[in-house]
Short mmCIF file of C-alpha atoms in Angstrom, two decimals:
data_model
loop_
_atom_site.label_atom_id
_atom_site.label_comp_id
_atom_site.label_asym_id
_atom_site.label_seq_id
_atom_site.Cartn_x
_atom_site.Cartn_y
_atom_site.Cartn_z
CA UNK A 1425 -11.37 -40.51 -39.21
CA UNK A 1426 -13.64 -41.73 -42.20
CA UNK A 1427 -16.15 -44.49 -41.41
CA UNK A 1428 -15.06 -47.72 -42.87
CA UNK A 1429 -18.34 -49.18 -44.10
CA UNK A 1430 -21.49 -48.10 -44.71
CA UNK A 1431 -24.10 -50.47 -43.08
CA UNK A 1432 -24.28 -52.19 -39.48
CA UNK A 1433 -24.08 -55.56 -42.21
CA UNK A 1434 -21.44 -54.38 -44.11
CA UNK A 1435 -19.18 -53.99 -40.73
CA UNK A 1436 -19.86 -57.10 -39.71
CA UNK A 1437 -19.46 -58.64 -42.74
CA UNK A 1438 -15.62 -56.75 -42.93
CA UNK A 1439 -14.91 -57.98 -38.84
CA UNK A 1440 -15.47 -54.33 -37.50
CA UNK A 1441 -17.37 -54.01 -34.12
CA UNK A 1442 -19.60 -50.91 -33.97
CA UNK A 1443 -20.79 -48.93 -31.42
CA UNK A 1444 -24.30 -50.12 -31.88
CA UNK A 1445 -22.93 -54.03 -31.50
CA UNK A 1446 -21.35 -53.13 -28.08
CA UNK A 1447 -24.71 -51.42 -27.40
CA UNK A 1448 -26.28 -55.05 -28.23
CA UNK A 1449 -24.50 -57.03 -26.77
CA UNK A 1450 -24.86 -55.17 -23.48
CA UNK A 1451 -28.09 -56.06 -23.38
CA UNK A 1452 -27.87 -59.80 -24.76
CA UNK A 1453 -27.04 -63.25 -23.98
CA UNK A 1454 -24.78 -63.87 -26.87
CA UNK A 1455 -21.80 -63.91 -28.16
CA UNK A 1456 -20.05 -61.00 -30.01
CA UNK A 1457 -18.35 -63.78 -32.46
CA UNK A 1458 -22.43 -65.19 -32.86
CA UNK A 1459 -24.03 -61.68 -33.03
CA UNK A 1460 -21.48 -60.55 -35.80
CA UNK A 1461 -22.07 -63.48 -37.77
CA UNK A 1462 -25.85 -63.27 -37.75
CA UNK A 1463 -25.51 -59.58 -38.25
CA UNK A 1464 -23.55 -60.00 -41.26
CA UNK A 1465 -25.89 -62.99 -43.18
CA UNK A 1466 -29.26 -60.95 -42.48
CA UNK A 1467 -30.32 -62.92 -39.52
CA UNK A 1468 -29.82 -60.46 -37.26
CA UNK A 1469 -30.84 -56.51 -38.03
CA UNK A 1470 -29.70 -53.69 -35.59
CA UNK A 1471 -31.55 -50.74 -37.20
CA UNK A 1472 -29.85 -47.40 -36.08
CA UNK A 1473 -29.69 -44.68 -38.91
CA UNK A 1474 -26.24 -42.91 -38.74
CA UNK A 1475 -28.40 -39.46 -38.39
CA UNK A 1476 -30.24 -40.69 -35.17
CA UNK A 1477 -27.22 -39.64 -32.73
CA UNK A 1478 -28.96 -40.82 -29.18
CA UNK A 1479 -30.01 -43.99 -30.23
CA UNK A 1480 -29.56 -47.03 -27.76
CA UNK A 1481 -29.26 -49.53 -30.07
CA UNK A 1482 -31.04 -52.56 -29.98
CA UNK A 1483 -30.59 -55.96 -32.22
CA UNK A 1484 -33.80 -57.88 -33.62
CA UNK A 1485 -33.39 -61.53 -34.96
CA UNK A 1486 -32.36 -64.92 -34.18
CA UNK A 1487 -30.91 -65.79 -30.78
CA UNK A 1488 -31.94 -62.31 -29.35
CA UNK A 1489 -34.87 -61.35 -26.73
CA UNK A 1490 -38.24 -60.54 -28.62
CA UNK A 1491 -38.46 -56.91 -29.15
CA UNK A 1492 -41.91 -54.88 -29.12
CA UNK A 1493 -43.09 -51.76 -31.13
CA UNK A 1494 -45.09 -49.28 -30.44
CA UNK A 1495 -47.27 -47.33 -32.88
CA UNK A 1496 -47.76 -43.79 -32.63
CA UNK A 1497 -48.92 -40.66 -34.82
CA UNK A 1498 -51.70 -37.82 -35.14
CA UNK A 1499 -54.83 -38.09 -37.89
CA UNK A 1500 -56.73 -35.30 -39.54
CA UNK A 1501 -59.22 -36.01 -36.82
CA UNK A 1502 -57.25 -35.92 -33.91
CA UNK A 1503 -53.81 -34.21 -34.69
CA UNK A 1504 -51.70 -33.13 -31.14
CA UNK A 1505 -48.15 -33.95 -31.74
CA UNK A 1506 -47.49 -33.19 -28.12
CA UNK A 1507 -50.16 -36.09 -27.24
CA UNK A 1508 -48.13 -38.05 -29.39
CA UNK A 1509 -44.91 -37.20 -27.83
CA UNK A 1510 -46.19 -37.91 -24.54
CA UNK A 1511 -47.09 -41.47 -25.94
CA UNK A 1512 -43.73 -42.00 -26.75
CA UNK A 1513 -42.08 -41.02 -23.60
CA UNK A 1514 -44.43 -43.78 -22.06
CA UNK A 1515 -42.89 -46.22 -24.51
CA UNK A 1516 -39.81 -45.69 -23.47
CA UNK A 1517 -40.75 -45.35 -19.63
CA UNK A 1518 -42.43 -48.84 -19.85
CA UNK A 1519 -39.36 -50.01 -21.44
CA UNK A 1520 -41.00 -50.80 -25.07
CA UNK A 1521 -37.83 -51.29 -27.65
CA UNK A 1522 -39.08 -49.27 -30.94
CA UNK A 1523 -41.78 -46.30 -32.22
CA UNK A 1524 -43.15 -46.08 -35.47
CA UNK A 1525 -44.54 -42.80 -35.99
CA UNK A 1526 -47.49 -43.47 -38.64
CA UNK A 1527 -48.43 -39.67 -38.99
CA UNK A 1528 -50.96 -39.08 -41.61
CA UNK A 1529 -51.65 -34.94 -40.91
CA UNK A 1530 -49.68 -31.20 -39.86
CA UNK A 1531 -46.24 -30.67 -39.84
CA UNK A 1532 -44.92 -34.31 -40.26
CA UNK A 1533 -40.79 -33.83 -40.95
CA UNK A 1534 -41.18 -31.30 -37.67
CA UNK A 1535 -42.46 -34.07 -35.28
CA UNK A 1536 -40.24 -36.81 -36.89
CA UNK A 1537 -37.37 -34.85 -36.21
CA UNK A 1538 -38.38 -34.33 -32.77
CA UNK A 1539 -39.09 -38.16 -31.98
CA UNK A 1540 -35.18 -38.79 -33.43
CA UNK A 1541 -33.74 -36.01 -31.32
CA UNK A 1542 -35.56 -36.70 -27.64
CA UNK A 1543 -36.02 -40.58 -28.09
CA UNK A 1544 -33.61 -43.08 -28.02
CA UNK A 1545 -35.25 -46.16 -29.31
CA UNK A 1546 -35.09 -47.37 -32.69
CA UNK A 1547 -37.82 -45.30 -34.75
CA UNK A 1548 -39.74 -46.05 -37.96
CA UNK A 1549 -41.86 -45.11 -40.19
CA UNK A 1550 -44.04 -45.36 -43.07
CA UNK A 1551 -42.68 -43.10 -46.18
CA UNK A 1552 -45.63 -43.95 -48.50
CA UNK A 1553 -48.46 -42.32 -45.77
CA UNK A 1554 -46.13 -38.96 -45.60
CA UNK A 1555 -45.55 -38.37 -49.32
CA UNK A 1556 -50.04 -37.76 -49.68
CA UNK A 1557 -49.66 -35.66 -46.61
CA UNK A 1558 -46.51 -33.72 -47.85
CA UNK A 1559 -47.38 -33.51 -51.38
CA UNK A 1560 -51.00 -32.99 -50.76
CA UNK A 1561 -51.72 -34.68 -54.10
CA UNK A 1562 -54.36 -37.17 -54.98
CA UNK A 1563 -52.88 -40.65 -55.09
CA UNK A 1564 -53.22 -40.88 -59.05
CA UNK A 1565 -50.97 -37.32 -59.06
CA UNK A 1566 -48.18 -38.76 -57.09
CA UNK A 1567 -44.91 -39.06 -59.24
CA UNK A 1568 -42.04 -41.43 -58.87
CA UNK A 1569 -39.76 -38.42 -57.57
CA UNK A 1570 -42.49 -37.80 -55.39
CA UNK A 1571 -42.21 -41.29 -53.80
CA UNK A 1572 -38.14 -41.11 -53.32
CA UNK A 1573 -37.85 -37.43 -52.14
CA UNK A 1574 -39.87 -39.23 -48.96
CA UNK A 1575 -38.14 -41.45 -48.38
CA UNK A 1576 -34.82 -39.48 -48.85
CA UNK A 1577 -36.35 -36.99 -46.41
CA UNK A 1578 -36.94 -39.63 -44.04
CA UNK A 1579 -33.20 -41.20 -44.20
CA UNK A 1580 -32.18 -37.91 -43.55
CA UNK A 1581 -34.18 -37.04 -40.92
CA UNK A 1582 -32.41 -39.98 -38.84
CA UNK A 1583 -35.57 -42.87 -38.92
CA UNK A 1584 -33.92 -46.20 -38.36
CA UNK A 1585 -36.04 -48.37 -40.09
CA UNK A 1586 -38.85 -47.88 -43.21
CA UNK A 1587 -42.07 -49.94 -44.16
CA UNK A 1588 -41.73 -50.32 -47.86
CA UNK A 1589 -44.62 -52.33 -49.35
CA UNK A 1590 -42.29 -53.53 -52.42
CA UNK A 1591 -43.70 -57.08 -52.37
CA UNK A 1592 -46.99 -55.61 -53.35
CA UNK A 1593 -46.48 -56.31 -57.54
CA UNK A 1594 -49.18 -55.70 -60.19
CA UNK A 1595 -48.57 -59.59 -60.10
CA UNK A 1596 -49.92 -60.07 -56.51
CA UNK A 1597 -52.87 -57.27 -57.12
CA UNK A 1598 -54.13 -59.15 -59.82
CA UNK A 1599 -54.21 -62.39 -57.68
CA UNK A 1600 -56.52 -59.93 -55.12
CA UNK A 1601 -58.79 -60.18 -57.81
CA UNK A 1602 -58.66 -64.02 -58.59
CA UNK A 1603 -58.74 -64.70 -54.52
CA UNK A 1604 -61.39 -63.38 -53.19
CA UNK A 1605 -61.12 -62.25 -49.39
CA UNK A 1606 -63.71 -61.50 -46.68
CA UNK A 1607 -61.18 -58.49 -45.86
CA UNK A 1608 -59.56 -57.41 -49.11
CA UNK A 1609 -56.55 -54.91 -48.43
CA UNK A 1610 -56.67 -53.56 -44.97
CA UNK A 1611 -52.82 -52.26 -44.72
CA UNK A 1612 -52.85 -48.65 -45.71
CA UNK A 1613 -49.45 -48.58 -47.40
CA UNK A 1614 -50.50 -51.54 -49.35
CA UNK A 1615 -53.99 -49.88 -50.38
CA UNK A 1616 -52.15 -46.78 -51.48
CA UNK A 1617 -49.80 -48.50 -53.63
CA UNK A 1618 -52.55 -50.51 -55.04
CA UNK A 1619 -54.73 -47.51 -55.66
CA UNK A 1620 -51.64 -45.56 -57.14
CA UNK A 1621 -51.21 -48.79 -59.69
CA UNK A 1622 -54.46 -49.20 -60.63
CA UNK A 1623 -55.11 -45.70 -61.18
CA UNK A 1624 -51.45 -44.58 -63.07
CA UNK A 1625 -51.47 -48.37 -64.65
CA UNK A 1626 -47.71 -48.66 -63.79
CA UNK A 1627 -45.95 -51.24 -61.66
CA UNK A 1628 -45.08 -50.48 -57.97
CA UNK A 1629 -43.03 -47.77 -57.97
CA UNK A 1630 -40.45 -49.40 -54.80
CA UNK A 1631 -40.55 -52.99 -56.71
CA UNK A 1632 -39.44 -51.42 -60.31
CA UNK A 1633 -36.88 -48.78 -59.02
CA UNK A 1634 -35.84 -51.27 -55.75
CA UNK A 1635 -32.16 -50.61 -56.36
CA UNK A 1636 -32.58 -46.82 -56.11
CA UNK A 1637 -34.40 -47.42 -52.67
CA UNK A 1638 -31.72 -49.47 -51.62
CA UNK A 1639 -28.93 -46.56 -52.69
CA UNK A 1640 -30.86 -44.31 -49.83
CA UNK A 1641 -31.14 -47.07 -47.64
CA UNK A 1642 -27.55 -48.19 -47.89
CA UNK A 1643 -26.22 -44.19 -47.23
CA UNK A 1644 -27.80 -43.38 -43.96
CA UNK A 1645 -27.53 -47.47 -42.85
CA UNK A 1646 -31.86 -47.31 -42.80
CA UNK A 1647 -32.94 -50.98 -42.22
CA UNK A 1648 -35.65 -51.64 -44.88
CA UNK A 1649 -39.10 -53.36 -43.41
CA UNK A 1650 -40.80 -55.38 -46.20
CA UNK A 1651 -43.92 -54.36 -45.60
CA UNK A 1652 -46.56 -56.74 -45.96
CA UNK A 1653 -49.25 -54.55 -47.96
CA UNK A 1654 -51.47 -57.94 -48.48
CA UNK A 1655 -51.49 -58.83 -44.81
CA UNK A 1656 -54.86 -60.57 -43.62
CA UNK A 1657 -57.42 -58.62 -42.39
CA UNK A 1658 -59.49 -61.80 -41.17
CA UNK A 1659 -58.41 -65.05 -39.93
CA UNK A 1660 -60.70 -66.16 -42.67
CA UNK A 1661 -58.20 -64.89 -45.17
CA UNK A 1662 -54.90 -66.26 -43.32
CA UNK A 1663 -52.66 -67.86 -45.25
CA UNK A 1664 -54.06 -67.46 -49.00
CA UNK A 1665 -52.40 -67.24 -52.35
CA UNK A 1666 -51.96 -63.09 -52.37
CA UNK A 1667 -50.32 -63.24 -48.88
CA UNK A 1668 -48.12 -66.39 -49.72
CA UNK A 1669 -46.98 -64.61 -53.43
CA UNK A 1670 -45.93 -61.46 -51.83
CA UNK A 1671 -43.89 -62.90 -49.10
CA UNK A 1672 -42.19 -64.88 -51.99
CA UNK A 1673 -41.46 -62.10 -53.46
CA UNK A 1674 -40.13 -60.30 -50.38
CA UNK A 1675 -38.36 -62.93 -50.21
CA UNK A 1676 -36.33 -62.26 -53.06
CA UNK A 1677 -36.01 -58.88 -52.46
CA UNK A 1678 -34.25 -59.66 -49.18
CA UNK A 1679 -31.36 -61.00 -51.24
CA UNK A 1680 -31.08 -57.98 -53.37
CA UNK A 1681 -31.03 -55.73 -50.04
CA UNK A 1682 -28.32 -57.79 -48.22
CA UNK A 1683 -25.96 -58.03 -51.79
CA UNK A 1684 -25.98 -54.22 -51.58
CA UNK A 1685 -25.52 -54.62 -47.37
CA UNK A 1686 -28.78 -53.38 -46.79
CA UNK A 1687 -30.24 -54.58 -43.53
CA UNK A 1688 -33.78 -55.88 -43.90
CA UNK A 1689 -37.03 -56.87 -41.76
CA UNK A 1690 -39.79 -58.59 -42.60
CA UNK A 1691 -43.37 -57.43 -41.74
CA UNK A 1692 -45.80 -60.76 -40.92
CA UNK A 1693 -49.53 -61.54 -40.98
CA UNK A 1694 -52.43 -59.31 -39.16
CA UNK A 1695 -54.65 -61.77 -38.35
CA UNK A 1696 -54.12 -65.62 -38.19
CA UNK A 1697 -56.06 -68.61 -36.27
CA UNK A 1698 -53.75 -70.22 -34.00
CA UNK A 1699 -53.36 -73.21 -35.61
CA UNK A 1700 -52.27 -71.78 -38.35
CA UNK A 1701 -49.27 -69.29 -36.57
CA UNK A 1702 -46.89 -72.07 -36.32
CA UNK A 1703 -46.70 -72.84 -40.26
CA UNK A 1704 -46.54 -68.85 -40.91
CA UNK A 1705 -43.52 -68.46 -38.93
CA UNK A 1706 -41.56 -71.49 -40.30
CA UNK A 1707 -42.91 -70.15 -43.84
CA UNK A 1708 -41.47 -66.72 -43.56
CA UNK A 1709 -37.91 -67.82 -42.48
CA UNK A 1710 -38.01 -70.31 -44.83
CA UNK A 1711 -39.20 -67.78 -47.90
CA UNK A 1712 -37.03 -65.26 -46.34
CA UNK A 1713 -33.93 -66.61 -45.92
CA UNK A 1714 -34.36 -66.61 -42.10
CA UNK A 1715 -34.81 -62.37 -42.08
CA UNK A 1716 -36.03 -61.21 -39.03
CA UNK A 1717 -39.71 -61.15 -38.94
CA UNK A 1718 -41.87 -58.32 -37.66
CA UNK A 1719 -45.47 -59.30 -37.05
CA UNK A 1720 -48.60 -57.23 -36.80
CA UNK A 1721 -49.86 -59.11 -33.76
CA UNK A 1722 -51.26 -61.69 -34.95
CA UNK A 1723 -54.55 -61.43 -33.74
CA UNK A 1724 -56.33 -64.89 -33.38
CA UNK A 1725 -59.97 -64.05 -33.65
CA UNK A 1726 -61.89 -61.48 -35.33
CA UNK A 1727 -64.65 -60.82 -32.49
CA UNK A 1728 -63.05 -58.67 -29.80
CA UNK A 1729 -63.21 -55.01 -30.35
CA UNK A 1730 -62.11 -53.19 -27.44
CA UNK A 1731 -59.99 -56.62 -26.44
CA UNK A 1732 -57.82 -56.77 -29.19
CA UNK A 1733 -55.01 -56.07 -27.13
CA UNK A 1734 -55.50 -59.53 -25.82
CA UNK A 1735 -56.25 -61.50 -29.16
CA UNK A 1736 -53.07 -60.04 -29.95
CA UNK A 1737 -50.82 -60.92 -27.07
CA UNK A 1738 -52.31 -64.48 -27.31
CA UNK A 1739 -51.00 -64.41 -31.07
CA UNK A 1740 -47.86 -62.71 -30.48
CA UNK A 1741 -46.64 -65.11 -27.62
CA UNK A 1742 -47.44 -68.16 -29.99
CA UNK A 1743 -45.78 -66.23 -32.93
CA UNK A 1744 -42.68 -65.40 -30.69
CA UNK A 1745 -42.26 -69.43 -29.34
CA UNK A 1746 -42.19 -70.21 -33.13
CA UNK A 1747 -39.84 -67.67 -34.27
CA UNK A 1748 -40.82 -64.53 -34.88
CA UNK A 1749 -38.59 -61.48 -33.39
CA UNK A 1750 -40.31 -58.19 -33.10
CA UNK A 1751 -44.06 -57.93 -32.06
CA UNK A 1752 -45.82 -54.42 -33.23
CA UNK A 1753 -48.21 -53.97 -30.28
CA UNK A 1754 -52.11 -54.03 -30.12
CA UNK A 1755 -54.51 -51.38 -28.44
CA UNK A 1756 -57.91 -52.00 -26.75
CA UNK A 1757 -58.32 -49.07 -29.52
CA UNK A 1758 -57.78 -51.64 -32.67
CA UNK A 1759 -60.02 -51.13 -35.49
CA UNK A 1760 -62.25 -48.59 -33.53
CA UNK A 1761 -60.24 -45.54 -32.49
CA UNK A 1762 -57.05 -43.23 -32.14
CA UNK A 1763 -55.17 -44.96 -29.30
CA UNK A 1764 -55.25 -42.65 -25.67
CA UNK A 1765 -52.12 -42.74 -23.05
CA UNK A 1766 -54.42 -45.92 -21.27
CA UNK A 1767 -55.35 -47.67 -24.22
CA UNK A 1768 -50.77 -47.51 -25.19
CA UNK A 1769 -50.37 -48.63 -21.88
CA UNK A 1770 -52.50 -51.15 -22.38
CA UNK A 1771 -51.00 -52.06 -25.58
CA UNK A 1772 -47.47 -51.89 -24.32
CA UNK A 1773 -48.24 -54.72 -21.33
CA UNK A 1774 -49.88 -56.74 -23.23
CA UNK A 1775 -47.59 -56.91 -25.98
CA UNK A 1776 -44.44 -57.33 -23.36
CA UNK A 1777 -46.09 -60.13 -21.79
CA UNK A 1778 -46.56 -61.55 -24.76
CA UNK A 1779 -42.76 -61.46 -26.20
CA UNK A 1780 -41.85 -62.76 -22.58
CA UNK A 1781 -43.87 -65.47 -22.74
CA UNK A 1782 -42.53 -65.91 -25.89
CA UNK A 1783 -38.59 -66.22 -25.04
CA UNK A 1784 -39.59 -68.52 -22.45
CA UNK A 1785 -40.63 -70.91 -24.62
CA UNK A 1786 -37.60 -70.66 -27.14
CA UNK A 1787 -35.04 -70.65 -23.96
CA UNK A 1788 -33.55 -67.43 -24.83
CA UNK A 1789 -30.98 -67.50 -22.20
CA UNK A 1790 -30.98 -65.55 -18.97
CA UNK A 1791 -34.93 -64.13 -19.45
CA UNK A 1792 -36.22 -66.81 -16.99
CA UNK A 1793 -34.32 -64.90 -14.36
CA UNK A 1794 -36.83 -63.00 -13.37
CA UNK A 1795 -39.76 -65.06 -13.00
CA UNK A 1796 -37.46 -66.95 -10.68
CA UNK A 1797 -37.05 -64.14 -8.63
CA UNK A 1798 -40.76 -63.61 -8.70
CA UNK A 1799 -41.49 -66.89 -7.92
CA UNK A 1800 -39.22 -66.68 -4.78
CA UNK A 1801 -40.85 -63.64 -3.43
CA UNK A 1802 -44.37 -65.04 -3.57
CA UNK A 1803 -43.23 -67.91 -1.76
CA UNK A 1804 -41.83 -65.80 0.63
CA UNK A 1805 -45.01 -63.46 0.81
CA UNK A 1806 -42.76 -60.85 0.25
CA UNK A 1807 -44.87 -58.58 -1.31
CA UNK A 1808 -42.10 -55.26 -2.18
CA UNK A 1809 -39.95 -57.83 -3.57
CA UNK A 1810 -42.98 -58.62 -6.29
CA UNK A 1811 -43.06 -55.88 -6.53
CA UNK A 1812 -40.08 -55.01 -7.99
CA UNK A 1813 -40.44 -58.44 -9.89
CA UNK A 1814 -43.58 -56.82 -11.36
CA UNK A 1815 -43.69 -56.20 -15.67
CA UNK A 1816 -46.50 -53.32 -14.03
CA UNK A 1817 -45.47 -52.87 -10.53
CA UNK A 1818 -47.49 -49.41 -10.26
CA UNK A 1819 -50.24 -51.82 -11.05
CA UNK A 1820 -49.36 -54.32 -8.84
CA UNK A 1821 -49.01 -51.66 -5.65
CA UNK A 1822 -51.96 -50.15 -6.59
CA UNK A 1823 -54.43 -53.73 -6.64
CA UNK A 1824 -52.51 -54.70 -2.81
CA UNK A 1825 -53.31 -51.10 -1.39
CA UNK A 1826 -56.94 -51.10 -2.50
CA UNK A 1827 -57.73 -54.48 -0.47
CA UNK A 1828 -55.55 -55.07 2.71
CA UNK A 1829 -56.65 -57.85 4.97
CA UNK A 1830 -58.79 -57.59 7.92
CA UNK A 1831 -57.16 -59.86 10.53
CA UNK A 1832 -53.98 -59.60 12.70
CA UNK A 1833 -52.08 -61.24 9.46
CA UNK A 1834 -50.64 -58.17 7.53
CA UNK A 1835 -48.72 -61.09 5.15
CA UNK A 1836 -51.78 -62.49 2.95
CA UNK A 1837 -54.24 -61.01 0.65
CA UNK A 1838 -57.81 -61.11 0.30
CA UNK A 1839 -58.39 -63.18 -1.67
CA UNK A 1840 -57.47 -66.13 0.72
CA UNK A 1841 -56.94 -64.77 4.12
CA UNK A 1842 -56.30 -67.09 6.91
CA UNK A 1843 -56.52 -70.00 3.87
CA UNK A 1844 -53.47 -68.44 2.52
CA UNK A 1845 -51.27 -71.66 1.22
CA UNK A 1846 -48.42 -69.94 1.66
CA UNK A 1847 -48.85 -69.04 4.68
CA UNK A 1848 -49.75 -72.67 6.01
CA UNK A 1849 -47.21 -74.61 4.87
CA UNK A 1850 -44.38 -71.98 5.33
CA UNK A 1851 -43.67 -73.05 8.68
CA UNK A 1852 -44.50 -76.99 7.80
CA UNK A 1853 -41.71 -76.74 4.95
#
């Protein structure tokens, strides 16, 4: 039988429950009457490409659990797509909910269509990296077919969900120029574009021609990420006039997407102080029309190489309280490195913690469940049953084996001993 709409919105929006929104609400405390009406006004996104066949879909936005990305992809420098498909196996072993594959070198359509066929998480990508590395032009060289035929290739190849820098307007460059930062342009889509603009002297190829991106997007169902190509680079630039003008923009481009039934993301600020996270969520769903938001951390201080996964949970857990819905994680390998297995690990904890922490706060139901549980355990000193409470309970196991207690009391750590708390009041209480 033919499908009867085109788009995960444009079902909801004609009363039709997909596959996908059985898939979500599986996994969800809400509603299917709530989940269809959120999908269908844009508040809700369930990216899930009608080409990517074993996806378990999963539903970013309002009302939902806080959903964490993880980045993957080879470089010139270091290029072993098995490495990278290892990496994503991990992602889904430690439970993260998406993988962007931001290849930049070799045989990129090959490994993409590897990720769509062995991994069943939504999967994104950046079409604006792959069209240098497929074309193998310099920037200036790069046509407007050029641009499209990547992203059609991409569609097609089953990737749920593109980062299009469309926001980024010869309007907003100039303001680069009028506003000076300490950072400048540190997203590489955004730098591209900018280069390809300055260089050709014509207007952002994705902003001019946005109805012929949404045409693709709309046939395979791809959810569009508004990429945020003037991000901040330093908390020091947070907040300032060419961040606020794109996201206006993106803004409005968010109601072109959903008029053609386009689902859309929004990508959010790189690096923000923490006073200032609050006001940049509220700002987005105002601008935006409430789209989901996607941030890029935040990371809350510019000083921690090597620790960025941690300025980054700390930003993403404030970020998630105040709204936002999707966290791309953080390496200890930020700004200094191709990430290992560890350092996505790392990442992946850190960043899970973070959009924990952060459901907490906004009392998405059911999630407190489990620190409950954990809670019960340790009062219990039932250490298997923390175990299996545990975000990391290989982790966990390994830190208790390491250092077992000396005395006849098998129950308490180290760290205490015969001062264990627990273990004194226990039979008090």
């Amino acid at each position: 039988m033919k499908q009867s709409y085109t788009t995960q919105m444009d079902a909801a929006r004609k009363g039709i429950l997909t596959p996908q929104m059985k898939q979500v609400l599986e996994n969800e405390a809400i509603s299917q009457t709530d989940l269809m009406e959120k999908v269908a006004l844009g508040h809700i996104a369930i990216p899930a490409n009608r080409n990517h066949l074993n996806i378990a879909a999963a539903g970013v936005g309002q009302g939902l659990k806080t959903k964490i990305n993880v980045n993957l992809g080879v470089s010139k420098d270091v290029c072993s797509f098995d490495a990278e498909m290892k990496k994503a196996k991990m992602a889904i072993e430690y439970k993260a909910d998406a993988v962007m594959d931001l290849s930049v070198s070799g045989d990129t359509e090959g490994f993409r269509k590897r990720l769509v066929s062995e991994i069943p998480v939504m999967i994104g990508t950046v079409p604006i990296y792959d069209t240098l590395t497929r074309t193998g032009k310099p920037t200036q060289d790069i046509t407007i077919e050029d641009w499209f035929e990547t992203v059609d290739i991409h569609a097609r190849n089953g990737i749920d969900f593109i980062t299009i820098h469309a926001g980024l307007t010869r309007k907003c460059a100039t303001s680069i120029r009028t506003n000076p930062r300490l950072c400048g342009i540190v997203s590489r889509g955004g730098a591209i574009l900018f280069e390809w603009m300055e260089k050709t002297g014509n207007e952002n190829p994705f902003y001019e021609h946005f109805d012929r991106l949404l045409d693709v997007c709309e046939a395979h169902d791809v959810c569009i990420s508004l990429g945020d190509g003037l991000r901040p680079g330093a908390i020091k630039d947070s907040t300032d006039a060419p961040q606020i003008e794109e996201l206006i923009t993106l803004g409005e481009l968010t109601k072109r997407a959903w008029e053609k039934n386009v689902q859309v993301m929004i990508e959010g600020p790189g690096h923000v102080p923490l006073h200032e996270i609050e006001m940049n969520m509220k700002l987005q769903k105002k601008l935006c029309h409430n789209a989901p938001f996607y941030v890029l951390g935040p990371l809350v201080t510019d000083i921690a190489p090597g620790y960025d996964h941690i300025t980054s949970a700390i930003g993403g857990a404030l970020a998630a309280m105040h709204g936002a819905d999707f966290l791309c994680y953080v390496t200890p390998a930020e700004h200094l490195r191709l990430p290992t297995a560890d350092d996505v690990k790392e990442g992946i904890m850190a960043s899970k913690i973070a959009a924990h922490a952060g459901d907490l706060a906004k009392g998405i139901k059911g999630v407190e469940e489990l620190d409950h549980k954990m809670s019960k355990a340790r009062g219990k000193l039932d250490w298997d049953g923390q175990f299996d409470c545990a975000i990391d309970p290989e982790k966990a196991r390994e830190y208790r084996k390491s250092s077992q207690p000396s005395g006849s009391d098998k129950d308490v750590c180290t760290m205490c001993g015969d001062f264990c708390a627990v273990k004194r009041v226990e039979n008090l209480l």
